[in-house]
Phi, psi and omega in degrees: 000342175229142176248045193282131173296158182226133183274349177065031189049013187291335177303333181244358191252163187252134182294131184215035168296303182215127165252193187300346176292006190265001174303136176248155189200186177219173189284000178257014178248022186279333170312309185296349186261347183301341193255012181221072181246004182261134198264134171284144181304147184266160187237144175298147165238129172260123164240114192231159180157170179277152191303142168097358195281346185105013191273344157310312175292315184294319171296333185286317183310303180291311184250341177260010168067020172283134180269151177326304182310332178268352180285343188291351185272356187263108183283181178286140189286090187232162187198039192285338171304315199283304190296328181053037172220153177272184185288323176300306177304309179312307183294322185291324182293312181286342177255011184235267188302331181257003186319306197283330175297297178304302189266009175285159176047035197258128182274323189215123173264125174232109191252120205256124166250147166285112177307337182262005185297134179272354190270349179299312187248013176085007192281343186257005177079025182253027172063050183054046185304333179288317182287322172309301182307314171302313198277330182287338173281315173314303181305317175293322177292329171301316198277309182263340186211062181297355185254357183290162168263147170248123178241133172240131177245111173295106190261160177068032194284003170291336173301331179266136184311134181315311194287341180255348191299321188300304187297313177300312180297320182301305193293327183279338187282341185277311175314312185290322179303317191291332187257025183262003179055226187294346179278350197295338178276353190233327176318130176252123171243128186237130166282118192236163165202152188282355186255005188211177171301349195294324180290332174294316171306310170300312176290324180302312182295328169305304181298317181313320186280353179280333188287129164284135175059060186289330173296331158308287180310317171290338178288315170311310173307311176299321188287322184290330183289319173300316177296317185263356173064039182267149182287325185203141161234127178241134169268126179233139168305138185311293177306296187278342199044033168272152186299112165283307166196188188195160182227151189215129168296170167296326172308297180294350170284348165287354176290109183313339202267089178295324173263026181304323184290321189292320182298315173311315178297316176300309189295324185288323184290332165301318186286315178307306187295332172290320179290331168292329166308307182294322187272337180089003189269149173309136188294338177282341179277162188278127181268350179195150176274329184192139176226122186252136177235137177235126158230161183302343184253340178199177175215143186243125171244124164236126193216149180295101188266317173224177177298341183251351183226164175240143163250135180236125173242128178249134172213166187310157178282158172128144199283327181297306185302321181291320185284329170294323176297309173327307178296318191280347168269341168285330178288318170315306190300312190290340171291326180289338178287344185274347181272132173262333185189183176232139165285147185293126165103341189297151181228155176292147190287122174295323180294343184284343177297331174281356183295000000 
């Protein structure tokens, strides 16, 4: 009945997915941390798109730990009886009188297109309404947040026949790019579905783009990997279990599963939800402090690392290696808690790498 575009209340909310306390270190790196104590200003994240494009189901899966099979219970996010306005009127409201409030201090715009919408390519005679609305939002973003990152998600790709998905995505990606104004060289477009790993892949890359001074974080993770002789270290955001970043050794790069991080996100969230069901705790709360897997080929540690992150470490097999890694993680965790933020533009001390 209603086709209201949804801002997901992001216009007034602050991003709190992962803060700068996720920087990794071990106890011998404490001297390097003294110069990185300032917390960067948080930015808004706008999740936008017309009603029915899949924003609510996407948000519930990523942030509220709802599994895909349960989103069928979610109807379109509508309130037409109370608001007494149609889609065009609502669009004009946030593009005119509320424009400066909504589009100021935006770090990321995530715009969701329904792959089956007839208003995308003018098939219903509406003159490309989806792209026109998107372009108007882009212009507002250029005015108030020209440094923002723009991501577009062509959602519900599972409804497209498999042999046509690549072509359909390419066509829509090009059409979106042409209407992206000053962001056209930087806009990232992903095809997504709630029924496979593509949703986690896209949102993982979005989170990855939001981390200030990611090179500093990855530098500390490489140091931690060297100390623990890890084949791979993956940093996950605590609530969503989206991948923040990772470091991989030469041995780890031989892993043939290129979508392993997205698979891990899905598996761990399912495990976490099962624990919540048995314990009665909130799904958003930490459900476990540590989970260890031992195999003849490798050992794996998944542990709560900071108040905002979990860390997954893959190491060679052996009890000594496992226990040493656990000790190093404990030492690194204590150091991480002392970090409140990262100075924009700060770099690790090159001399410290020689220690």
